[in-house]
PDB file of C-alpha atoms and ligand atoms in Angstrom:
ATOM      1  CA  MET A   1    -121.864-132.402  37.848  1.00 93.00           C
ATOM      2  CA  PRO A   2    -119.713-134.070  35.191  1.00 91.00           C
ATOM      3  CA  GLY A   3    -121.709-136.373  32.934  1.00 85.00           C
ATOM      4  CA  SER A   4    -125.090-134.961  33.999  1.00 88.00           C
ATOM      5  CA  CYS A   5    -127.528-132.984  31.850  1.00 90.00           C
ATOM      6  CA  SER A   6    -125.793-129.788  32.991  1.00 92.00           C
ATOM      7  CA  ARG A   7    -123.275-130.500  30.242  1.00 89.00           C
ATOM      8  CA  VAL A   8    -125.868-129.317  27.709  1.00 89.00           C
ATOM      9  CA  THR A   9    -125.829-125.908  29.389  1.00 93.00           C
ATOM     10  CA  LEU A  10    -121.997-125.963  29.427  1.00 93.00           C
ATOM     11  CA  ILE A  11    -122.004-126.720  25.696  1.00 88.00           C
ATOM     12  CA  ALA A  12    -124.463-123.866  25.082  1.00 92.00           C
ATOM     13  CA  LEU A  13    -122.273-121.426  27.052  1.00 95.00           C
ATOM     14  CA  GLU A  14    -119.250-122.566  25.045  1.00 92.00           C
ATOM     15  CA  GLU A  15    -121.111-122.210  21.722  1.00 90.00           C
ATOM     16  CA  CYS A  16    -122.128-118.699  22.754  1.00 94.00           C
ATOM     17  CA  GLY A  17    -118.536-117.852  23.667  1.00 95.00           C
ATOM     18  CA  LEU A  18    -119.679-116.375  26.969  1.00 95.00           C
ATOM     19  CA  ASN A  19    -117.495-115.992  30.027  1.00 95.00           C
ATOM     20  CA  TYR A  20    -118.873-117.978  32.898  1.00 96.00           C
ATOM     21  CA  GLU A  21    -117.860-119.548  36.150  1.00 96.00           C
ATOM     22  CA  ASP A  22    -118.684-123.200  36.683  1.00 95.00           C
ATOM     23  CA  ARG A  23    -119.475-124.479  40.158  1.00 95.00           C
ATOM     24  CA  ARG A  24    -119.564-128.121  41.020  1.00 93.00           C
ATOM     25  CA  VAL A  25    -122.608-129.814  42.518  1.00 95.00           C
ATOM     26  CA  ALA A  26    -121.461-133.297  43.562  1.00 93.00           C
ATOM     27  CA  LEU A  27    -124.696-135.188  42.906  1.00 93.00           C
ATOM     28  CA  LEU A  28    -123.316-138.554  44.017  1.00 89.00           C
ATOM     29  CA  GLY A  29    -122.354-136.987  47.334  1.00 91.00           C
ATOM     30  CA  GLY A  30    -125.850-135.515  47.754  1.00 94.00           C
ATOM     31  CA  ALA A  31    -124.702-131.875  47.456  1.00 95.00           C
ATOM     32  CA  GLN A  32    -127.948-131.018  45.636  1.00 96.00           C
ATOM     33  CA  GLN A  33    -129.886-131.674  48.861  1.00 97.00           C
ATOM     34  CA  ARG A  34    -127.789-129.366  51.019  1.00 97.00           C
ATOM     35  CA  PRO A  35    -129.274-126.041  52.113  1.00 97.00           C
ATOM     36  CA  GLU A  36    -126.536-124.090  50.274  1.00 96.00           C
ATOM     37  CA  TYR A  37    -127.631-125.527  46.953  1.00 97.00           C
ATOM     38  CA  ARG A  38    -131.358-125.565  47.790  1.00 97.00           C
ATOM     39  CA  ALA A  39    -131.028-121.825  48.318  1.00 97.00           C
ATOM     40  CA  ILE A  40    -129.994-121.600  44.659  1.00 96.00           C
ATOM     41  CA  ASN A  41    -132.374-124.203  43.235  1.00 96.00           C
ATOM     42  CA  TRP A  42    -135.101-125.296  45.650  1.00 94.00           C
ATOM     43  CA  LYS A  43    -135.738-128.369  43.443  1.00 95.00           C
ATOM     44  CA  GLY A  44    -132.269-129.728  44.147  1.00 96.00           C
ATOM     45  CA  LYS A  45    -131.482-130.286  40.464  1.00 96.00           C
ATOM     46  CA  VAL A  46    -128.745-129.198  38.110  1.00 96.00           C
ATOM     47  CA  PRO A  47    -128.337-127.153  36.003  1.00 96.00           C
ATOM     48  CA  ALA A  48    -128.907-123.720  37.513  1.00 98.00           C
ATOM     49  CA  LEU A  49    -127.541-120.619  35.850  1.00 98.00           C
ATOM     50  CA  VAL A  50    -127.140-117.358  37.737  1.00 97.00           C
ATOM     51  CA  VAL A  51    -127.479-114.375  35.412  1.00 96.00           C
ATOM     52  CA  GLU A  52    -126.891-110.951  36.899  1.00 95.00           C
ATOM     53  CA  GLY A  53    -128.000-112.226  40.294  1.00 95.00           C
ATOM     54  CA  VAL A  54    -131.101-113.986  38.969  1.00 96.00           C
ATOM     55  CA  VAL A  55    -131.252-117.785  39.208  1.00 97.00           C
ATOM     56  CA  VAL A  56    -132.508-119.477  36.040  1.00 97.00           C
ATOM     57  CA  THR A  57    -133.441-123.169  36.288  1.00 97.00           C
ATOM     58  CA  GLU A  58    -134.892-125.836  33.963  1.00 95.00           C
ATOM     59  CA  SER A  59    -132.777-126.667  30.924  1.00 94.00           C
ATOM     60  CA  PRO A  60    -135.316-125.541  28.290  1.00 93.00           C
ATOM     61  CA  VAL A  61    -135.541-122.133  29.974  1.00 96.00           C
ATOM     62  CA  ILE A  62    -131.777-121.747  30.387  1.00 96.00           C
ATOM     63  CA  LEU A  63    -131.131-122.830  26.802  1.00 93.00           C
ATOM     64  CA  THR A  64    -133.873-120.608  25.389  1.00 93.00           C
ATOM     65  CA  TYR A  65    -132.469-117.690  27.364  1.00 95.00           C
ATOM     66  CA  LEU A  66    -128.971-118.303  25.962  1.00 95.00           C
ATOM     67  CA  ALA A  67    -130.307-118.770  22.415  1.00 93.00           C
ATOM     68  CA  ARG A  68    -132.112-115.427  22.635  1.00 93.00           C
ATOM     69  CA  ARG A  69    -129.206-113.652  24.259  1.00 95.00           C
ATOM     70  CA  GLN A  70    -126.764-114.781  21.570  1.00 94.00           C
ATOM     71  CA  PRO A  71    -128.804-115.367  18.382  1.00 93.00           C
ATOM     72  CA  GLY A  72    -125.646-115.464  16.268  1.00 93.00           C
ATOM     73  CA  ALA A  73    -124.406-118.560  18.095  1.00 92.00           C
ATOM     74  CA  GLY A  74    -127.000-120.686  16.301  1.00 89.00           C
ATOM     75  CA  LEU A  75    -128.170-122.649  19.352  1.00 89.00           C
ATOM     76  CA  LEU A  76    -131.570-122.858  17.653  1.00 89.00           C
ATOM     77  CA  PRO A  77    -132.512-122.390  14.006  1.00 84.00           C
ATOM     78  CA  ALA A  78    -133.209-118.816  12.958  1.00 86.00           C
ATOM     79  CA  THR A  79    -136.954-118.201  12.633  1.00 85.00           C
ATOM     80  CA  VAL A  80    -139.300-115.444  11.568  1.00 84.00           C
ATOM     81  CA  GLY A  81    -142.234-114.711  13.842  1.00 87.00           C
ATOM     82  CA  GLU A  82    -143.065-115.559  17.414  1.00 86.00           C
ATOM     83  CA  ALA A  83    -144.982-118.751  16.675  1.00 88.00           C
ATOM     84  CA  ALA A  84    -142.119-120.224  14.644  1.00 86.00           C
ATOM     85  CA  ALA A  85    -139.682-119.318  17.410  1.00 84.00           C
ATOM     86  CA  LEU A  86    -141.659-121.550  19.761  1.00 90.00           C
ATOM     87  CA  GLU A  87    -140.622-124.659  17.832  1.00 88.00           C
ATOM     88  CA  GLY A  88    -137.199-124.606  19.492  1.00 89.00           C
ATOM     89  CA  LEU A  89    -138.775-124.274  22.930  1.00 91.00           C
ATOM     90  CA  SER A  90    -141.185-127.078  22.084  1.00 89.00           C
ATOM     91  CA  ASP A  91    -138.310-129.383  21.090  1.00 89.00           C
ATOM     92  CA  LEU A  92    -136.319-128.481  24.212  1.00 89.00           C
ATOM     93  CA  MET A  93    -139.398-129.179  26.353  1.00 91.00           C
ATOM     94  CA  TRP A  94    -139.704-132.566  24.688  1.00 89.00           C
ATOM     95  CA  CYS A  95    -136.029-133.335  25.389  1.00 85.00           C
ATOM     96  CA  SER A  96    -136.416-132.345  29.024  1.00 89.00           C
ATOM     97  CA  GLY A  97    -139.923-133.652  29.705  1.00 91.00           C
ATOM     98  CA  THR A  98    -140.066-136.844  27.643  1.00 85.00           C
ATOM     99  CA  LEU A  99    -136.713-138.014  26.308  1.00 79.00           C
ATOM    100  CA  HIS A 100    -134.574-137.278  29.373  1.00 84.00           C
ATOM    101  CA  PRO A 101    -136.880-138.941  31.975  1.00 85.00           C
ATOM    102  CA  SER A 102    -137.363-142.053  29.837  1.00 79.00           C
ATOM    103  CA  MET A 103    -133.584-142.509  29.547  1.00 76.00           C
ATOM    104  CA  THR A 104    -133.089-141.936  33.271  1.00 77.00           C
ATOM    105  CA  GLN A 105    -135.938-144.307  34.105  1.00 75.00           C
ATOM    106  CA  LEU A 106    -134.397-147.147  32.108  1.00 67.00           C
ATOM    107  CA  GLU A 107    -131.130-146.743  33.991  1.00 70.00           C
ATOM    108  CA  VAL A 108    -132.803-146.587  37.406  1.00 71.00           C
ATOM    109  CA  THR A 109    -135.063-149.574  36.667  1.00 69.00           C
ATOM    110  CA  ALA A 110    -132.144-151.708  35.479  1.00 66.00           C
ATOM    111  CA  GLN A 111    -130.355-150.949  38.744  1.00 71.00           C
ATOM    112  CA  VAL A 112    -133.411-151.879  40.811  1.00 75.00           C
ATOM    113  CA  ILE A 113    -133.742-155.192  38.954  1.00 71.00           C
ATOM    114  CA  SER A 114    -130.014-155.937  39.343  1.00 72.00           C
ATOM    115  CA  THR A 115    -130.272-155.340  43.068  1.00 78.00           C
ATOM    116  CA  ARG A 116    -133.299-157.589  43.351  1.00 79.00           C
ATOM    117  CA  LEU A 117    -131.643-160.405  41.348  1.00 75.00           C
ATOM    118  CA  HIS A 118    -128.287-159.975  43.051  1.00 74.00           C
ATOM    119  CA  GLY A 119    -126.505-163.262  43.678  1.00 69.00           C
ATOM    120  CA  GLY A 120    -127.917-165.029  40.641  1.00 70.00           C
ATOM    121  CA  GLY A 121    -131.294-165.769  42.227  1.00 77.00           C
ATOM    122  CA  TRP A 122    -134.811-165.428  40.869  1.00 77.00           C
ATOM    123  CA  TRP A 123    -137.238-162.614  41.604  1.00 80.00           C
ATOM    124  CA  TYR A 124    -138.444-164.527  44.689  1.00 78.00           C
ATOM    125  CA  GLY A 125    -135.034-165.934  45.584  1.00 80.00           C
ATOM    126  CA  HIS A 126    -134.559-169.654  44.903  1.00 79.00           C
ATOM    127  CA  ARG A 127    -137.922-170.239  43.247  1.00 76.00           C
ATOM    128  CA  TRP A 128    -138.618-169.323  39.644  1.00 78.00           C
ATOM    129  CA  SER A 129    -141.917-167.538  38.977  1.00 72.00           C
ATOM    130  CA  ILE A 130    -143.751-166.042  36.049  1.00 76.00           C
ATOM    131  CA  VAL A 131    -142.477-162.672  37.282  1.00 70.00           C
ATOM    132  CA  ASP A 132    -139.039-163.812  36.070  1.00 69.00           C
ATOM    133  CA  ALA A 133    -140.433-164.494  32.606  1.00 70.00           C
ATOM    134  CA  TYR A 134    -142.029-161.069  32.556  1.00 72.00           C
ATOM    135  CA  VAL A 135    -138.894-159.295  33.763  1.00 67.00           C
ATOM    136  CA  ALA A 136    -136.729-161.237  31.278  1.00 68.00           C
ATOM    137  CA  TRP A 137    -139.001-160.242  28.404  1.00 62.00           C
ATOM    138  CA  CYS A 138    -138.937-156.593  29.466  1.00 57.00           C
ATOM    139  CA  LEU A 139    -135.153-156.708  29.652  1.00 62.00           C
ATOM    140  CA  ALA A 140    -134.955-158.268  26.187  1.00 57.00           C
ATOM    141  CA  VAL A 141    -137.058-155.397  24.862  1.00 56.00           C
ATOM    142  CA  ALA A 142    -134.902-152.930  26.785  1.00 58.00           C
ATOM    143  CA  ALA A 143    -131.763-154.491  25.283  1.00 56.00           C
ATOM    144  CA  GLN A 144    -133.219-153.848  21.855  1.00 57.00           C
ATOM    145  CA  VAL A 145    -133.894-150.221  22.562  1.00 61.00           C
ATOM    146  CA  ASP A 146    -130.893-149.733  24.834  1.00 56.00           C
ATOM    147  CA  PHE A 147    -129.071-147.843  22.145  1.00 48.00           C
ATOM    148  CA  PRO A 148    -126.612-150.394  20.781  1.00 49.00           C
ATOM    149  CA  ILE A 149    -125.458-147.280  19.031  1.00 51.00           C
ATOM    150  CA  HIS A 150    -123.062-149.099  16.682  1.00 55.00           C
ATOM    151  CA  ALA A 151    -126.139-150.658  15.093  1.00 51.00           C
ATOM    152  CA  HIS A 152    -127.431-147.189  14.211  1.00 49.00           C
ATOM    153  CA  PRO A 153    -124.883-145.565  11.915  1.00 60.00           C
ATOM    154  CA  VAL A 154    -126.906-142.378  11.681  1.00 65.00           C
ATOM    155  CA  LEU A 155    -127.051-141.989  15.455  1.00 58.00           C
ATOM    156  CA  GLN A 156    -123.436-143.032  15.836  1.00 61.00           C
ATOM    157  CA  ASP A 157    -122.384-140.475  13.256  1.00 68.00           C
ATOM    158  CA  HIS A 158    -124.516-137.828  14.942  1.00 64.00           C
ATOM    159  CA  ARG A 159    -122.823-138.577  18.263  1.00 65.00           C
ATOM    160  CA  ARG A 160    -119.369-138.486  16.669  1.00 70.00           C
ATOM    161  CA  ARG A 161    -120.085-135.138  15.070  1.00 76.00           C
ATOM    162  CA  THR A 162    -121.538-133.734  18.278  1.00 76.00           C
ATOM    163  CA  GLU A 163    -118.523-134.850  20.283  1.00 77.00           C
ATOM    164  CA  ALA A 164    -116.112-133.472  17.670  1.00 82.00           C
ATOM    165  CA  ARG A 165    -117.374-129.933  18.199  1.00 80.00           C
ATOM    166  CA  PRO A 166    -115.004-127.669  20.121  1.00 86.00           C
ATOM    167  CA  SER A 167    -117.747-126.923  22.635  1.00 85.00           C
ATOM    168  CA  PHE A 168    -117.967-130.601  23.560  1.00 80.00           C
ATOM    169  CA  ARG A 169    -114.216-130.729  24.153  1.00 87.00           C
ATOM    170  CA  SER A 170    -114.290-127.514  26.178  1.00 90.00           C
ATOM    171  CA  MET A 171    -117.143-128.864  28.248  1.00 86.00           C
ATOM    172  CA  GLN A 172    -115.091-132.020  28.910  1.00 87.00           C
ATOM    173  CA  VAL A 173    -112.101-129.932  29.968  1.00 91.00           C
ATOM    174  CA  ARG A 174    -114.363-128.165  32.490  1.00 91.00           C
ATOM    175  CA  GLU A 175    -115.823-131.414  33.738  1.00 89.00           C
ATOM    176  CA  ARG A 176    -112.457-133.104  34.086  1.00 90.00           C
ATOM    177  CA  ALA A 177    -111.015-130.082  35.862  1.00 92.00           C
ATOM    178  CA  ALA A 178    -113.921-130.262  38.325  1.00 90.00           C
ATOM    179  CA  ILE A 179    -113.345-133.995  38.843  1.00 89.00           C
ATOM    180  CA  GLU A 180    -109.650-133.445  39.588  1.00 90.00           C
ATOM    181  CA  ARG A 181    -110.028-130.233  41.533  1.00 89.00           C
ATOM    182  CA  ASP A 182    -112.762-131.538  43.784  1.00 84.00           C
ATOM    183  CA  GLN A 183    -111.913-135.259  43.724  1.00 86.00           C
ATOM    184  CA  LEU A 184    -115.462-135.782  42.443  1.00 84.00           C
ATOM    185  CA  GLN A 185    -116.972-139.218  42.446  1.00 85.00           C
ATOM    186  CA  VAL A 186    -118.513-139.960  39.028  1.00 82.00           C
ATOM    187  CA  PRO A 187    -120.634-142.863  37.762  1.00 74.00           C
ATOM    188  CA  SER A 188    -118.797-145.889  36.318  1.00 69.00           C
ATOM    189  CA  TRP A 189    -120.171-145.129  32.838  1.00 64.00           C
ATOM    190  CA  TYR A 190    -118.759-141.622  32.871  1.00 74.00           C
ATOM    191  CA  THR A 191    -116.819-140.675  29.749  1.00 67.00           C
TER     192      THR A 191
HETATM  193  N1  LIG B   1    -136.286-130.548  34.645  1.00 84.53           N
HETATM  194  C1  LIG B   1    -134.892-130.347  34.943  1.00 84.53           C
HETATM  195  C2  LIG B   1    -134.270-131.705  35.215  1.00 84.53           C
HETATM  196  C3  LIG B   1    -132.858-131.610  35.645  1.00 84.53           C
HETATM  197  C4  LIG B   1    -132.353-132.948  36.182  1.00 84.53           C
HETATM  198  O1  LIG B   1    -133.046-133.987  36.191  1.00 84.53           O
HETATM  199  N2  LIG B   1    -131.087-132.920  36.638  1.00 84.53           N
HETATM  200  C5  LIG B   1    -130.500-134.092  37.235  1.00 84.53           C
HETATM  201  C6  LIG B   1    -129.124-134.363  36.607  1.00 84.53           C
HETATM  202  S1  LIG B   1    -129.231-134.904  34.896  1.00 84.53           S
HETATM  203  C7  LIG B   1    -130.265-133.847  38.724  1.00 84.53           C
HETATM  204  O2  LIG B   1    -129.974-132.738  39.123  1.00 84.53           O
HETATM  205  N3  LIG B   1    -130.395-134.889  39.519  1.00 84.53           N
HETATM  206  C8  LIG B   1    -130.136-134.816  40.918  1.00 84.53           C
HETATM  207  C9  LIG B   1    -131.198-135.456  41.757  1.00 84.53           C
HETATM  208  O3  LIG B   1    -132.262-135.794  41.209  1.00 84.53           O
HETATM  209  O4  LIG B   1    -130.963-135.645  42.952  1.00 84.53           O
HETATM  210  C10 LIG B   1    -134.190-129.640  33.773  1.00 84.53           C
HETATM  211  O5  LIG B   1    -134.661-129.794  32.632  1.00 84.53           O
HETATM  212  O6  LIG B   1    -133.216-128.906  33.992  1.00 84.53           O
END
């Protein structure tokens, strides 16, 4: 699904220089709920990687597998000893278990609030309430942490460098091909 977290797996495959076949899962069309996809990943989530007939799911597991399969690709820092090697897995778990859901939650919550306030009303319609003050404060805080990335030169530079890597471009070529080939619907923020 172009723009989804499966692009991290695409980038990893590109960095490893592995041959692979990409298959679309049109999330906006609900393809992840269909029996055909549930037979691959019962959780109805992307990414899923099929390796020699075995389905591997959960980004940290897929990425750890690829890092171990192709150590020279540098997906994770080289380490000595089993305990040190777990640092990469720990960081990937944090990305998947903490960072990713908090980003997704912010997006989903903003949409819920927009729907509720649709038409320029208050939380309860025509009548202002203290709920509006609370929601407005939360949104002001969210605006501060909503990655105005231009205000963070280090993050902006990190993003620029990440997107300048050939693997990012190759991943985009794959995603765009899938969009065109399958007339995929993508979110308005998709780039
Ligand atoms: N824990 C999973 C999460 C994967 C996940 O949340 N994927 C999203 C796309 S970014 C998805 O498939 N969403 C479809 C849905 O929830 O219906 C992982 O780390 O791979």
